[in-house]
XYZ file of N, CA, C and O in Angstrom:
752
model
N -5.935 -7.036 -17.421
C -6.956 -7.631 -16.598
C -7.117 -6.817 -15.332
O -6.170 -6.244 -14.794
N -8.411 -6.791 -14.863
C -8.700 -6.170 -13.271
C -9.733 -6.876 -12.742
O -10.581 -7.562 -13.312
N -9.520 -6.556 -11.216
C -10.355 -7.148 -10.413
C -10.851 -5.836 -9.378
O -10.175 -4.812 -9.475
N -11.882 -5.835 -8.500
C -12.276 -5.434 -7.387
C -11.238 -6.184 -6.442
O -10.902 -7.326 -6.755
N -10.852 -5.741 -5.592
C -10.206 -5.776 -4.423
C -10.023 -4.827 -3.195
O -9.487 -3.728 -3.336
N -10.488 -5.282 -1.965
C -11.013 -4.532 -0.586
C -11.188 -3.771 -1.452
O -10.087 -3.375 -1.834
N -12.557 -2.999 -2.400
C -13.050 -2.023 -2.443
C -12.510 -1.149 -3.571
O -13.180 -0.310 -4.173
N -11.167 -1.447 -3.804
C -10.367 -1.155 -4.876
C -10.560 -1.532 -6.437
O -11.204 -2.515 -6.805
N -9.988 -0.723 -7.209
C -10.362 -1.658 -8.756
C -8.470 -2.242 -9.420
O -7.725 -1.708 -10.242
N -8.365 -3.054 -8.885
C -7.007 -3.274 -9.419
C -7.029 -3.473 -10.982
O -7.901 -4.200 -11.458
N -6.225 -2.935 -11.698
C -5.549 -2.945 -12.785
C -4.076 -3.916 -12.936
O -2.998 -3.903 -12.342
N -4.659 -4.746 -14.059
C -2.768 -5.419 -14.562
C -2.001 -5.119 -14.565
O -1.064 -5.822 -14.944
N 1.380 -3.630 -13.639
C 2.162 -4.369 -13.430
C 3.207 -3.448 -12.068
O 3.773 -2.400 -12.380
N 3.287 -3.830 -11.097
C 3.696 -3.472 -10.015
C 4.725 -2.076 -9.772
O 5.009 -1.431 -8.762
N 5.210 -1.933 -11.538
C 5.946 -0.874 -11.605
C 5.356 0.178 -11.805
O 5.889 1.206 -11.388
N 3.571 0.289 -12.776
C 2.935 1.735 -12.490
C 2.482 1.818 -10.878
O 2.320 2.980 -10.505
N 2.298 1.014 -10.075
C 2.119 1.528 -8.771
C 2.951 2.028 -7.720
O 2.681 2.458 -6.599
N 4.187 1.850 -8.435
C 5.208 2.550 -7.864
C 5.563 4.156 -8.522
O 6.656 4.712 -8.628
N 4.367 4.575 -8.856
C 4.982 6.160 -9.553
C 4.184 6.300 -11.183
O 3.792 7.411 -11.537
N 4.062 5.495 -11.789
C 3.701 5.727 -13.171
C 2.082 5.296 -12.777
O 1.559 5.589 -13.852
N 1.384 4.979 -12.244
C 0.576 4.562 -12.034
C -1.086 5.916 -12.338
O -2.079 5.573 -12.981
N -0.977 6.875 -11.898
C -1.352 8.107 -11.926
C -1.442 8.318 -13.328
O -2.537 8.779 -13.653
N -0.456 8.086 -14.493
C -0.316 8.436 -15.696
C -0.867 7.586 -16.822
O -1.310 7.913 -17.923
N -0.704 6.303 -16.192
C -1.580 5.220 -17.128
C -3.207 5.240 -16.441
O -4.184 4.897 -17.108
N -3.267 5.531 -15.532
C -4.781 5.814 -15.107
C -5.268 7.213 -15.798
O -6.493 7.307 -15.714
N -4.766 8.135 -16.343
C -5.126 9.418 -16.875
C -5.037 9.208 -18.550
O -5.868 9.762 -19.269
N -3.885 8.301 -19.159
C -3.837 7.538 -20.093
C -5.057 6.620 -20.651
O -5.235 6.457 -21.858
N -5.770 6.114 -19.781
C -6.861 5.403 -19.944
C -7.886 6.048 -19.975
O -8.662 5.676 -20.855
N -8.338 7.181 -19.142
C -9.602 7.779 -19.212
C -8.840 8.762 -20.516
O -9.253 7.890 -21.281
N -8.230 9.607 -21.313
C -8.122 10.167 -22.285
C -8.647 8.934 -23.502
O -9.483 8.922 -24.405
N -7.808 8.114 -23.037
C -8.365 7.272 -24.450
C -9.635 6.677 -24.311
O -10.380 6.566 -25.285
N -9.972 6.251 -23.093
C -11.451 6.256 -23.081
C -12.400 7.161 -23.830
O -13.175 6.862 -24.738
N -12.207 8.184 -23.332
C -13.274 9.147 -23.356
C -13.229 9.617 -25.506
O -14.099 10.225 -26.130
N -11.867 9.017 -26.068
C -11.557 9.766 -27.053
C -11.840 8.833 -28.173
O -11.984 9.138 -29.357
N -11.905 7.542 -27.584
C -12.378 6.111 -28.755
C -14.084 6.406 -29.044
O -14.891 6.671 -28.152
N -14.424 6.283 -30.610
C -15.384 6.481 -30.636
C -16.398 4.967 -30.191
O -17.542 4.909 -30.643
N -16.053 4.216 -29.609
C -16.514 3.156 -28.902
C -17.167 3.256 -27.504
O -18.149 2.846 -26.885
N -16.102 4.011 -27.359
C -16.331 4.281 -25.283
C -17.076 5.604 -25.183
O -18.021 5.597 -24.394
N -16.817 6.799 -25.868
C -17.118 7.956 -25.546
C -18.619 8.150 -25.137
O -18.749 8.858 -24.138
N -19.834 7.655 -25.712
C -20.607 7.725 -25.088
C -21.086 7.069 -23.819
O -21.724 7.528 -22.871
N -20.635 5.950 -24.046
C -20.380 4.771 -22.509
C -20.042 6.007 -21.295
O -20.723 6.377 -20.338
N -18.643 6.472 -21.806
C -18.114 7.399 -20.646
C -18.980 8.136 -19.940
O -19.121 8.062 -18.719
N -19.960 9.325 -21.158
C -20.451 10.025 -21.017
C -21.688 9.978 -20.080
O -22.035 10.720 -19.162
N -22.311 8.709 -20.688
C -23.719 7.978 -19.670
C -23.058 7.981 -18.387
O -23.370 8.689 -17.430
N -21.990 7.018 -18.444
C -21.927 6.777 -16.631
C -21.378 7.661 -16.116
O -21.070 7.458 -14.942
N -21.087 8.716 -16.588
C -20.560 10.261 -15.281
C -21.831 10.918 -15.072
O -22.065 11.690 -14.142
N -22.766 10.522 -16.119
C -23.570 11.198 -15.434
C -24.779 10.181 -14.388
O -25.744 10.710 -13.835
N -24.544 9.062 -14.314
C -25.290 8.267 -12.965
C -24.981 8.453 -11.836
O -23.781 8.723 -11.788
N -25.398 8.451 -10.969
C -25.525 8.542 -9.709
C -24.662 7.090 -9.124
O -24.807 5.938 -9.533
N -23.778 7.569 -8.086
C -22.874 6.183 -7.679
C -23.493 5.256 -6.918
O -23.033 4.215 -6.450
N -24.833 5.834 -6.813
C -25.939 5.163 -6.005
C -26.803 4.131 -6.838
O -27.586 3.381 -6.254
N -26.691 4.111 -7.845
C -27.588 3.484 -8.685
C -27.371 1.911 -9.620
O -27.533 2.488 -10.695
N -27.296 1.433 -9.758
C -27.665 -0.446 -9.938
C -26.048 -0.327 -11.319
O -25.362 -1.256 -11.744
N -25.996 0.534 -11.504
C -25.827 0.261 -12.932
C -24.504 0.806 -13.055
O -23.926 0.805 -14.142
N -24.056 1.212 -12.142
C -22.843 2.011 -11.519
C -21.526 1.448 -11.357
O -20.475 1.984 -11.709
N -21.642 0.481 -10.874
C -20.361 -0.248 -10.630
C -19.967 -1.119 -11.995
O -18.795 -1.425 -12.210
N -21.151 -1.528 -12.985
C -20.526 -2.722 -13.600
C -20.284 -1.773 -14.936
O -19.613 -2.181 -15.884
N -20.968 -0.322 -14.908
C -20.549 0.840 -16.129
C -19.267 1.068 -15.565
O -18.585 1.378 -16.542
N -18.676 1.090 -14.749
C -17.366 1.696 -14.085
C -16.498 0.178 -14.411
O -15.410 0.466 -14.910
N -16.650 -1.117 -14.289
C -16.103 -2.218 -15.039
C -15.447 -1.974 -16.039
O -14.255 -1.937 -16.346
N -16.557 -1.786 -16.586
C -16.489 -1.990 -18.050
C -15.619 -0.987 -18.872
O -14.828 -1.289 -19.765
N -15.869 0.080 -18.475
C -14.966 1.504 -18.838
C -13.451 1.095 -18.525
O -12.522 1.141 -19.332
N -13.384 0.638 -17.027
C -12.107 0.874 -16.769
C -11.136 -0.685 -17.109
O -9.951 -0.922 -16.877
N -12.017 -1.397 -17.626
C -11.708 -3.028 -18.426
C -11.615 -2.813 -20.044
O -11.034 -3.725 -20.632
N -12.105 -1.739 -20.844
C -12.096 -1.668 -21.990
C -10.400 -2.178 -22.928
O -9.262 -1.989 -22.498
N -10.737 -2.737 -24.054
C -9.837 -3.528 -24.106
C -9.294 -2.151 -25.287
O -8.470 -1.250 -25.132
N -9.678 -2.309 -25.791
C -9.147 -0.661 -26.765
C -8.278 -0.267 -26.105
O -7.173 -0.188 -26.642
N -8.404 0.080 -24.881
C -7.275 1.069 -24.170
C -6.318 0.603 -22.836
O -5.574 1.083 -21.981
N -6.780 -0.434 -23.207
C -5.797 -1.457 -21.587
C -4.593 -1.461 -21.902
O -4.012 -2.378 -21.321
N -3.820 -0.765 -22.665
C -2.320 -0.799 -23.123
C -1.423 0.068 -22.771
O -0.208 0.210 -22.907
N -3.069 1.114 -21.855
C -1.807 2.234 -20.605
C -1.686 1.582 -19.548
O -1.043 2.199 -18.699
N -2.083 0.454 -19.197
C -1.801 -0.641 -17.553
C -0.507 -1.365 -17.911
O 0.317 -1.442 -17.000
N -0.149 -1.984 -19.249
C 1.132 -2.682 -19.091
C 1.456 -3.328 -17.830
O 2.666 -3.502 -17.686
N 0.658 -3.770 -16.792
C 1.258 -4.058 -15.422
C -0.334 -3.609 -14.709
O -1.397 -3.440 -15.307
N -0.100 -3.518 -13.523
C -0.457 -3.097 -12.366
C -1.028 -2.014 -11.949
O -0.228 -1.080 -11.889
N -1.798 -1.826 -11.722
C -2.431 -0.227 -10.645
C -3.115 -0.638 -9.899
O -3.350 -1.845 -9.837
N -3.924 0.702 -8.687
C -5.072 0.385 -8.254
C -5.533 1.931 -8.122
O -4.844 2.927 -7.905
N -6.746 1.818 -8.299
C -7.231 3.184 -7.862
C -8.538 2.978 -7.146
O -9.025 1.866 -7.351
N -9.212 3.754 -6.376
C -10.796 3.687 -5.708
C -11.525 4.046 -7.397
O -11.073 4.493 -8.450
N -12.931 3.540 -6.898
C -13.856 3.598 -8.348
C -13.859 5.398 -8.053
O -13.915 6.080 -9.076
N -13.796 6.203 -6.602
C -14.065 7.382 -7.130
C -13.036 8.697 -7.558
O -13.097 9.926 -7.509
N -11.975 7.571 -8.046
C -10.448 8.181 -8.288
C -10.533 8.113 -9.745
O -9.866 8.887 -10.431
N -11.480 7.048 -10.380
C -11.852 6.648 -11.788
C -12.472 7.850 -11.827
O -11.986 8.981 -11.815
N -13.539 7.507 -11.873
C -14.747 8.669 -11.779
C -13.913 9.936 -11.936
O -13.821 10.432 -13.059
N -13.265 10.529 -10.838
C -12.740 12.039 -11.333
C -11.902 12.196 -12.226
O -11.768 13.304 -12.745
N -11.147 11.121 -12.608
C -9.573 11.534 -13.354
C -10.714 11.353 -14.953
O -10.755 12.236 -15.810
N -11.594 9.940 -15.044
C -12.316 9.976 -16.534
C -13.401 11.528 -16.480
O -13.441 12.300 -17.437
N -14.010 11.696 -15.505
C -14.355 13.202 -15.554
C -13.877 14.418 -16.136
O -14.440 15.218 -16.884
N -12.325 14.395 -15.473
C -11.327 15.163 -15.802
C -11.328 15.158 -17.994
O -11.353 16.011 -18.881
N -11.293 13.967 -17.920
C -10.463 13.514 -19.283
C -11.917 14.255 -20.073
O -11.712 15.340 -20.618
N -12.976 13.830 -20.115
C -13.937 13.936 -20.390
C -14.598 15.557 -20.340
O -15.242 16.004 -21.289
N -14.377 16.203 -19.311
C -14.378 17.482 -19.697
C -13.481 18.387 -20.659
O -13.890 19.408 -21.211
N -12.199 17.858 -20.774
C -11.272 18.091 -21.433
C -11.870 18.397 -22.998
O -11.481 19.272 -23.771
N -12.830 17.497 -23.188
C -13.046 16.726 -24.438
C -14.370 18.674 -25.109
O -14.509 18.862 -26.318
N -14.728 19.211 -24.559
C -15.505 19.846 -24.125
C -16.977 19.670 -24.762
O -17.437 20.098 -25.821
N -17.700 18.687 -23.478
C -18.744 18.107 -24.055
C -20.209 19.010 -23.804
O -20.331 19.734 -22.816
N -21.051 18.892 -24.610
C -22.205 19.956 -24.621
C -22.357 20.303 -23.064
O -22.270 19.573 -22.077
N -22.631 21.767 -23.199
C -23.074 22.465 -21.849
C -23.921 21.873 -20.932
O -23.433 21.725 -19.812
N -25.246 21.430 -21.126
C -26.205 21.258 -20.443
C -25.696 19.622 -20.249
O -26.271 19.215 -19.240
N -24.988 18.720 -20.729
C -24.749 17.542 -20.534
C -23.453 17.408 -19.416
O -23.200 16.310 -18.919
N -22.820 18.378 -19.142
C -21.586 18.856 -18.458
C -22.496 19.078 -17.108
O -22.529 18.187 -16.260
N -23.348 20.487 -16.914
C -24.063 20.430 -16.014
C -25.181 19.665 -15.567
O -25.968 20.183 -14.775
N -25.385 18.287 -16.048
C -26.186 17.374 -15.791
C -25.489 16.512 -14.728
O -25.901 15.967 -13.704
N -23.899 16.601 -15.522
C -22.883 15.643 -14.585
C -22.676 16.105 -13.551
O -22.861 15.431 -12.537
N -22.107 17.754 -13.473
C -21.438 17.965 -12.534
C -22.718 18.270 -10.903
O -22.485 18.492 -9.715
N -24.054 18.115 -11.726
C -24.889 18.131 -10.386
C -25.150 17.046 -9.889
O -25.222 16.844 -8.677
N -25.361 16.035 -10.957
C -24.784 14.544 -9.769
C -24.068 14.274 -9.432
O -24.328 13.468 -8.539
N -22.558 14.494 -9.610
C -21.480 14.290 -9.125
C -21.588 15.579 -7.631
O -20.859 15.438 -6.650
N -22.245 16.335 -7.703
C -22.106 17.185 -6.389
C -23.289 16.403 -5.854
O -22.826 16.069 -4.764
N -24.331 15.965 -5.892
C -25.587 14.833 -4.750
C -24.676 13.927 -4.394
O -24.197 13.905 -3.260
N -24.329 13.038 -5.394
C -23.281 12.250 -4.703
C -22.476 12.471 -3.633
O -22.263 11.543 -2.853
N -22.061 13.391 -3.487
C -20.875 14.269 -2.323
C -22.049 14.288 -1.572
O -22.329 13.454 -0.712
N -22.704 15.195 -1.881
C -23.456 15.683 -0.354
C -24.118 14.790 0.163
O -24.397 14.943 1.352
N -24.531 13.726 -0.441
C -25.526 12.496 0.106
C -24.603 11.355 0.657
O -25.030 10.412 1.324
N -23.334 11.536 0.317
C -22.267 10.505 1.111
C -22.227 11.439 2.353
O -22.908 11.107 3.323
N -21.487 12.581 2.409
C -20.707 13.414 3.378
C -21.703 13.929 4.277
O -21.426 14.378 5.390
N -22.985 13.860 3.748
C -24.116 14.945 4.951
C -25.361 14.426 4.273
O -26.244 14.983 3.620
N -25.181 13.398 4.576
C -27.088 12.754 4.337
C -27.880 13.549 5.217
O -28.835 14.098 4.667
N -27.749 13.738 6.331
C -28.713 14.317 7.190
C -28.859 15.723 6.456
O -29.915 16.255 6.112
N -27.885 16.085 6.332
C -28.754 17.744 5.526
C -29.339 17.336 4.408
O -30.280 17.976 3.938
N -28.907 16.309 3.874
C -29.702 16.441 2.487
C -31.157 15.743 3.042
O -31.969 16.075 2.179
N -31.644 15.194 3.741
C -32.685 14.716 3.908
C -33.399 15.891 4.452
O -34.523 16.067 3.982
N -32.950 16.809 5.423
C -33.371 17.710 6.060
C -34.439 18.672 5.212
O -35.588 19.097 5.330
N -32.942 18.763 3.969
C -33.545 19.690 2.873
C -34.658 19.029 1.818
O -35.691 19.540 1.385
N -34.277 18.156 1.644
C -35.430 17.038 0.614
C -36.987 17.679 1.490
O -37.963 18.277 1.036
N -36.685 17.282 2.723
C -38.144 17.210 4.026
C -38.282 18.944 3.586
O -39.504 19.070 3.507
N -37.808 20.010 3.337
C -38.717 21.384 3.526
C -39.397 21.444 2.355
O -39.278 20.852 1.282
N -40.322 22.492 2.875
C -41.359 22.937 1.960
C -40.513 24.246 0.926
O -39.936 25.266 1.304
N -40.723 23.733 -0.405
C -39.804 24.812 -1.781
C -40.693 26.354 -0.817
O -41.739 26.549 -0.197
N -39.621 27.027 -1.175
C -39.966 28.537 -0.966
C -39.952 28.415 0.781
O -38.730 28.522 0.880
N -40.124 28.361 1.314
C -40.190 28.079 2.915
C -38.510 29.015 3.506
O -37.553 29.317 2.793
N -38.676 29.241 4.891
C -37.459 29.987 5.383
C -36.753 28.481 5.672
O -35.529 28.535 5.558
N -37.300 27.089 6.039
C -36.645 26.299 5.858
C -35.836 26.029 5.200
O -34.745 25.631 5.608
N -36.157 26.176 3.955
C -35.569 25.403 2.544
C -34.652 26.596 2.719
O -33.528 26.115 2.861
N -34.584 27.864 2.775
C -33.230 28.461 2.783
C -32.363 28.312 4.198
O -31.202 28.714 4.269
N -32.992 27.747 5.213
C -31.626 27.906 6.264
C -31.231 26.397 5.988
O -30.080 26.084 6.290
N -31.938 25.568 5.525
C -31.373 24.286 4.673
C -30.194 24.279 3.915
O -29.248 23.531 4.165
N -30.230 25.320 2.734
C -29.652 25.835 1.479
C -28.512 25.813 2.116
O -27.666 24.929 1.985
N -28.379 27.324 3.243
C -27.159 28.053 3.163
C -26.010 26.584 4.241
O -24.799 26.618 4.456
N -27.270 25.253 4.771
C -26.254 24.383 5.137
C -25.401 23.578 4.677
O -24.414 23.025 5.162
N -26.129 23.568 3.195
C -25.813 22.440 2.142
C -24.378 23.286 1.661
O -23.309 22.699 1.498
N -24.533 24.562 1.493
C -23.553 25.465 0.830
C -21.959 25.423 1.689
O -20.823 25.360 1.218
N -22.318 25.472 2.772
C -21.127 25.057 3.618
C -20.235 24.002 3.049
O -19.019 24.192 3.023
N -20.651 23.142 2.691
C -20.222 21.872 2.059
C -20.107 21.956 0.533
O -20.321 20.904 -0.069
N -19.784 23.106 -0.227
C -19.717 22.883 -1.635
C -18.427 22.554 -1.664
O -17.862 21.619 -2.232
N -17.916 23.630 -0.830
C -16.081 23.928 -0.969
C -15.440 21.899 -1.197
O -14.660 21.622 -2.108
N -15.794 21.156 -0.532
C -15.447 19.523 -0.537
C -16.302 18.964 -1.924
O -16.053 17.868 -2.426
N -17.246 19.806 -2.407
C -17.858 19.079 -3.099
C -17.768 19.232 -4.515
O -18.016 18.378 -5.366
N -17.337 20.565 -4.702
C -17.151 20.836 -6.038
C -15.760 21.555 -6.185
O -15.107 22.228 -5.387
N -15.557 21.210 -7.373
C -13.974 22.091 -7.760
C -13.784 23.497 -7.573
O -14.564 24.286 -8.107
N -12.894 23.866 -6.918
C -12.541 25.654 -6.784
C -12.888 25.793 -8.052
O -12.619 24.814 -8.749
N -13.704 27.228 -8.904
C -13.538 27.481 -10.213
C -14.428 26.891 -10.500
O -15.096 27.800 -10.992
N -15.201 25.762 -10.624
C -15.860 25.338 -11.510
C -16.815 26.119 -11.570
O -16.491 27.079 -10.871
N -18.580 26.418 -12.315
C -19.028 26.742 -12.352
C -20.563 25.504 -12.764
O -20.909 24.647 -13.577
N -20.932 26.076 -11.781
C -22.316 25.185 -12.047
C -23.835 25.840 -11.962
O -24.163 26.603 -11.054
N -24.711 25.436 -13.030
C -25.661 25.951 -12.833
C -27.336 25.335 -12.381
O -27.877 24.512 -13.119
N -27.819 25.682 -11.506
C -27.792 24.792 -10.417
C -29.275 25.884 -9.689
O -28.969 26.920 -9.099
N -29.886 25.724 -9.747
C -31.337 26.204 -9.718
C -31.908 25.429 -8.110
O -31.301 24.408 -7.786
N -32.909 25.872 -7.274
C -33.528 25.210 -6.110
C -33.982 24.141 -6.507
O -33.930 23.120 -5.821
N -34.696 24.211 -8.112
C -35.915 23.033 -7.949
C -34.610 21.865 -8.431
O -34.498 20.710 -8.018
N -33.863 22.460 -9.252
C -32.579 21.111 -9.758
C -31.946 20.569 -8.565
O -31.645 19.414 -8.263
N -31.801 21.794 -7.896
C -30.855 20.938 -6.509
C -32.025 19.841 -6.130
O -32.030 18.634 -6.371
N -32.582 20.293 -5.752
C -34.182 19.845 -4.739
C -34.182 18.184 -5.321
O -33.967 17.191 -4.627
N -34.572 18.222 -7.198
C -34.654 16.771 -7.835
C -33.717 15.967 -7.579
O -33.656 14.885 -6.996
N -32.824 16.782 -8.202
C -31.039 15.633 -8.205
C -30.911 15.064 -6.528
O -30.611 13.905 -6.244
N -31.094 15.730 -5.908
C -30.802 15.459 -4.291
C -31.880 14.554 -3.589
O -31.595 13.575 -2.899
N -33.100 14.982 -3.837
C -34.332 13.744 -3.880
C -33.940 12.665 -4.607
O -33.508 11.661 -4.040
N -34.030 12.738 -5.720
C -33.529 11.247 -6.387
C -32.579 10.656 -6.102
O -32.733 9.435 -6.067
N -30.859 11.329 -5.694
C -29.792 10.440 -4.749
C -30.384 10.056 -3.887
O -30.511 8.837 -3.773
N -31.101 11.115 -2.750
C -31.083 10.377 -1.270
C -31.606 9.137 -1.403
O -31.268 8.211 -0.666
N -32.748 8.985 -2.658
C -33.613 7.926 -2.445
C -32.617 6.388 -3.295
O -32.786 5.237 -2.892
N -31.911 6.644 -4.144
C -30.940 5.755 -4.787
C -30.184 5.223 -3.201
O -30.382 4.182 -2.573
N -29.461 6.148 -2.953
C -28.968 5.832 -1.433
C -29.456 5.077 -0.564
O -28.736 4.201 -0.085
N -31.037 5.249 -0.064
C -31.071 4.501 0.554
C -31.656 3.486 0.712
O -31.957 2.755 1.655
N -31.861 3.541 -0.924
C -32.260 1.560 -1.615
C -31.170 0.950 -1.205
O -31.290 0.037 -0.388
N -29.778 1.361 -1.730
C -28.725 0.587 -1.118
C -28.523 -0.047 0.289
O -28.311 -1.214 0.620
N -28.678 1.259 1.113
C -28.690 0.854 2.323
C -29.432 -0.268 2.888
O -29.018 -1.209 3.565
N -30.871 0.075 2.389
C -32.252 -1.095 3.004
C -31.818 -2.478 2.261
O -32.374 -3.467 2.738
N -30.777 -2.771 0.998
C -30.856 -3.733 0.455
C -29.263 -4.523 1.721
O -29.135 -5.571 2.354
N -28.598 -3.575 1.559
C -27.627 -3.686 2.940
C -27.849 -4.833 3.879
O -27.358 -5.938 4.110
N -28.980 -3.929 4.387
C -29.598 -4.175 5.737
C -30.377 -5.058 5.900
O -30.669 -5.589 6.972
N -30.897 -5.357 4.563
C -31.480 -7.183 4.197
C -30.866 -8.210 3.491
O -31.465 -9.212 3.100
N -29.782 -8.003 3.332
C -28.649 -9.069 2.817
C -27.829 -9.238 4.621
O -27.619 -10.301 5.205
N -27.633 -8.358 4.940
C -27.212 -8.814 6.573
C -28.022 -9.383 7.358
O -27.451 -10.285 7.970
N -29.471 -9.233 7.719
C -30.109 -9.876 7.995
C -30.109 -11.425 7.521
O -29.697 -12.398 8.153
N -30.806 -11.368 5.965
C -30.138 -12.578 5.735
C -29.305 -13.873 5.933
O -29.632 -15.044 6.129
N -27.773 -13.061 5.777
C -26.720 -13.293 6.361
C -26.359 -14.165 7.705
O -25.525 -15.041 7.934
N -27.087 -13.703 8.266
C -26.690 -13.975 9.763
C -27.871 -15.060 10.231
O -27.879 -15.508 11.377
């Protein structure tokens, strides 16, 4: 069994969080990713945006799957974006078609940059393609790969792809936010 907690996704026994915990969480995304039940499940939600409606209860469900709840025996906790990389991990392992790999790994880099530096990414969304903007934009966004993507990895990754993927986060983003900001209103 798991729950959300402060922000956390707790997993069912007090002894993997003392040390084994890391291994039944890597245990789970292998068998995730390797049941022919889950594997496409997996596959869809690495490649959504953490910004998007459908995000948290695909990340549920993956990390609740009953097929493979038999690496928790107990207890864990991990952040949803500790899930996300270790089933990533598992999931590349698996070595899934090229262009479906680089579908992921460019939302998984908007994601980064639209958490860590919204303002550049909006900056850059706002220039005109081809413009000296859009490149002193570029080389700001680039500053920030080193946090955003894996040493080694390789991604292929074009202006107009950055440009979409990064338009379409910012704007996932800041549905969240405005929905935020009218549930607090609300609220109060």
């Amino acid at each position: 069994m798991a729950a959300f907690v402060a922000g956390h996704l707790v997993c069912a026994s007090p002894v993997l969080a003392q040390g084994k915990g890391a291994a039944a969480l890597e245990g789970l995304a292998v068998c995730t990713v390797g049941h022919p039940k889950w594997r496409n499940e997996a596959s869809a939600f690495l490649s959504l945006s953490q910004f998007s409606l459908e995000y948290t209860e695909q990340l549920k469900t993956l990390a609740w799957n009953e097929e493979c709840d038999d690496h928790f025996k107990g207890m864990i906790s991990f952040t949803p974006e500790t899930f996300r990389k270790v089933l990533f991990d598992a999931w590349k392992a698996t070595r899934p078609d090229g262009e479906e790999l680089n579908v992921t790994m460019r939302q998984m880099l908007a994601d980064c940059l639209v958490l860590s530096s919204p303002e550049l990414v909006a900056g850059f969304v706002e220039t005109v393609p081809g413009s000296a903007a859009e490149e002193a934009s570029i080389a700001q966004l680039a500053q920030k790969l080193p946090s955003c993507v894996d040493q080694g990895a390789s991604l292929n990754l074009t202006k107009a792809s950055l440009r979409e993927v990064l338009t379409s986060t910012a704007a996932l983003a800041k549905e969240v936010e405005n929905s935020k900001e009218l549930k607090a209103e609300k609220d109060a």
